[in-house]
XYZ file of C-alpha atoms in Angstrom:
225
model
C 0.000 0.000 0.000
C 1.285 3.447 -0.946
C -0.143 6.591 0.590
C 0.883 9.650 -1.404
C 1.210 13.205 -0.157
C -1.706 14.076 -2.401
C -3.821 11.412 -0.730
C -2.915 12.682 2.725
C -3.779 16.226 1.682
C -7.129 15.038 0.365
C -7.880 13.241 3.625
C -6.939 16.320 5.638
C -9.091 18.581 3.483
C -12.054 16.250 3.847
C -11.653 16.181 7.605
C -11.425 19.963 7.907
C -14.448 20.358 5.654
C -16.491 18.117 7.918
C -15.784 20.399 10.854
C -17.555 23.314 9.194
C -20.836 21.515 9.770
C -20.656 22.600 13.398
C -22.149 25.970 12.635
C -25.573 24.516 11.933
C -28.346 25.490 14.350
C -30.277 22.911 16.332
C -33.695 21.689 15.334
C -36.151 21.649 18.185
C -36.348 17.840 18.270
C -32.679 17.070 17.574
C -31.428 16.700 21.146
C -30.963 13.587 23.241
C -33.528 13.542 26.027
C -31.525 11.693 28.674
C -28.536 14.038 29.086
C -30.185 16.962 30.841
C -27.995 16.646 33.932
C -24.830 15.597 32.092
C -21.782 17.842 32.037
C -21.023 18.631 28.406
C -24.560 17.956 27.181
C -24.330 20.784 24.628
C -21.214 19.194 23.147
C -22.920 15.809 22.915
C -25.957 17.277 21.193
C -23.697 19.242 18.844
C -22.083 15.998 17.705
C -25.512 14.454 17.186
C -26.570 17.456 15.157
C -23.534 17.015 12.898
C -24.361 13.344 12.466
C -21.064 12.301 14.055
C -22.450 10.175 16.898
C -25.537 8.088 17.479
C -27.447 7.089 20.576
C -29.185 3.844 21.369
C -32.201 5.551 19.795
C -32.823 8.956 18.250
C -33.634 10.445 21.649
C -31.647 8.289 24.082
C -27.842 8.464 24.373
C -27.250 6.370 27.513
C -24.565 8.804 28.759
C -23.467 6.700 31.738
C -22.942 3.549 29.712
C -19.438 2.071 29.732
C -17.611 2.283 26.400
C -16.202 -0.929 24.968
C -13.078 -0.859 22.839
C -15.228 -1.482 19.761
C -17.445 1.469 20.635
C -14.430 3.634 21.407
C -12.867 3.035 18.007
C -16.247 3.672 16.395
C -16.487 7.006 18.243
C -13.083 8.006 16.895
C -13.386 6.665 13.368
C -16.922 7.922 12.875
C -16.403 11.228 14.654
C -13.316 12.119 12.617
C -14.907 10.632 9.496
C -11.910 8.459 8.776
C -12.216 6.524 5.532
C -10.220 4.696 2.883
C -11.301 7.094 0.132
C -7.834 8.616 -0.293
C -5.910 5.356 0.030
C -5.111 2.983 -2.831
C -5.070 -0.766 -2.245
C -3.963 -3.575 -4.496
C -6.393 -5.759 -2.556
C -9.208 -4.823 -0.207
C -8.060 -5.250 3.418
C -9.569 -7.895 5.708
C -9.778 -6.847 9.326
C -9.249 -10.376 10.640
C -5.759 -10.504 9.128
C -4.809 -7.405 11.133
C -6.777 -7.962 14.330
C -7.290 -11.705 14.958
C -9.963 -11.107 17.611
C -12.197 -9.158 15.212
C -14.489 -10.874 12.721
C -14.730 -9.408 9.221
C -18.512 -9.262 9.606
C -18.491 -7.391 12.951
C -20.490 -4.165 12.979
C -17.376 -2.257 14.075
C -14.938 -3.892 11.613
C -15.019 -0.939 9.209
C -14.174 1.488 12.013
C -11.061 -0.511 12.889
C -10.012 -0.738 9.226
C -10.467 2.995 8.716
C -8.581 3.882 11.889
C -5.734 1.447 11.202
C -5.117 2.604 7.640
C -5.299 6.244 8.672
C -2.322 5.817 10.969
C -3.933 5.015 14.324
C -1.744 2.443 16.079
C -4.232 -0.007 17.569
C -2.683 -3.031 19.317
C -3.063 -6.127 17.116
C -4.265 -8.276 20.018
C -6.897 -5.794 21.147
C -10.135 -7.205 22.571
C -13.069 -5.265 21.091
C -15.460 -6.401 23.841
C -13.298 -5.153 26.711
C -14.144 -1.776 28.290
C -11.724 0.864 27.032
C -9.653 2.811 29.531
C -9.308 6.563 29.509
C -5.611 6.367 28.653
C -6.100 4.024 25.678
C -9.030 6.014 24.291
C -6.982 9.199 24.684
C -3.991 7.699 22.901
C -6.072 6.486 19.947
C -8.002 9.759 19.710
C -4.881 11.931 19.796
C -3.226 9.816 17.113
C -6.318 10.132 14.912
C -6.471 13.894 15.410
C -2.809 14.377 14.585
C -3.030 12.204 11.468
C -6.319 13.672 10.246
C -5.092 17.223 10.740
C -1.565 16.452 9.511
C -0.345 18.188 12.660
C 3.368 18.689 13.288
C 5.047 17.274 16.352
C 5.266 19.894 19.082
C 7.479 20.479 22.074
C 5.470 21.030 25.236
C 6.191 21.557 28.886
C 4.734 18.424 30.504
C 1.801 19.018 32.809
C 2.204 17.919 36.409
C -0.072 14.876 36.660
C -0.634 13.767 40.250
C -1.071 10.096 39.312
C 1.588 10.054 36.571
C 3.038 6.848 38.021
C -0.190 5.070 37.036
C 0.141 5.969 33.350
C 1.152 3.373 30.800
C 4.527 4.721 29.554
C 3.419 4.114 25.958
C 0.563 6.590 26.383
C 2.347 9.354 28.310
C 3.165 11.489 25.271
C -0.324 11.398 23.793
C -1.876 12.090 27.201
C 0.329 15.142 27.662
C -0.608 16.369 24.186
C -4.295 15.762 24.917
C -3.973 18.176 27.820
C -2.213 20.691 25.573
C -4.921 20.353 22.933
C -7.564 20.700 25.678
C -9.095 17.373 24.738
C -8.741 16.365 28.384
C -8.396 18.112 31.713
C -7.133 16.848 35.039
C -9.588 16.395 37.889
C -9.789 18.674 40.920
C -6.895 16.839 42.575
C -4.660 16.996 39.503
C -5.199 13.359 38.551
C -5.788 11.946 35.070
C -7.264 8.623 36.249
C -5.778 6.660 33.331
C -7.195 3.252 34.222
C -10.779 4.453 34.638
C -13.383 3.079 32.256
C -14.862 6.011 30.378
C -18.568 6.569 29.852
C -20.283 7.357 26.581
C -20.702 10.953 27.728
C -16.992 11.298 28.534
C -15.987 9.807 25.183
C -18.320 12.146 23.312
C -17.032 15.223 25.138
C -13.426 14.242 24.396
C -14.332 13.757 20.738
C -15.991 17.173 20.592
C -12.940 18.798 22.184
C -10.686 17.067 19.649
C -12.769 18.311 16.729
C -12.862 21.771 18.258
C -9.074 21.794 18.466
C -8.742 20.712 14.843
C -11.111 23.480 13.805
C -9.101 26.059 15.737
C -5.952 24.928 13.926
C -7.662 25.041 10.521
C -8.875 28.566 11.367
C -5.263 29.637 11.823
C -4.714 29.465 15.582
C -1.181 28.579 16.662
C -0.643 24.956 17.670
C 1.870 26.005 20.279
C -0.354 28.443 22.169
């Protein structure tokens, strides 16, 4: 498989274009009805309005539901509108040859294919049914954002994370960048809580923040602010 600079540019342009949909106003019946007391409810409804996330029904989001790895990758792949449109293959990829624990017919197979071939480094032995941790979801989301936006690597002053010793060393860099990009924030005690199992509401808010950051970069804001 060869991914040309032209293909990458096309993917980036398509991603940026999708972000412009955020300016649309809400229809009166477009909101989820079960997120009234949820922090970040406006962000969740904004994603629904853009057609970037779905609930368990048109009016129910189940914000407190635990996110499985399959659902987490779907959030990322669908939310960033990752696709294979700009990538040329000699032969169509089969997900089971890349991720042995995923069936080619699984409802989330396309999301994993799209994420993988757009540069998101998903562990080959990943279990799609297992609840996804905050640190893994953050790592995958940050990778997707940086690839989709063709963002340069940046030098940052690491944030002081109170529970830094609990972080998987492989995810430390992406977690630090997620704080810089304002995708995540630390809790009131300065902890990141990397091993916590995120909820659907938390995943959606992180996705919104990631898209918001990409939009700010496409609008000309400095990445190093």
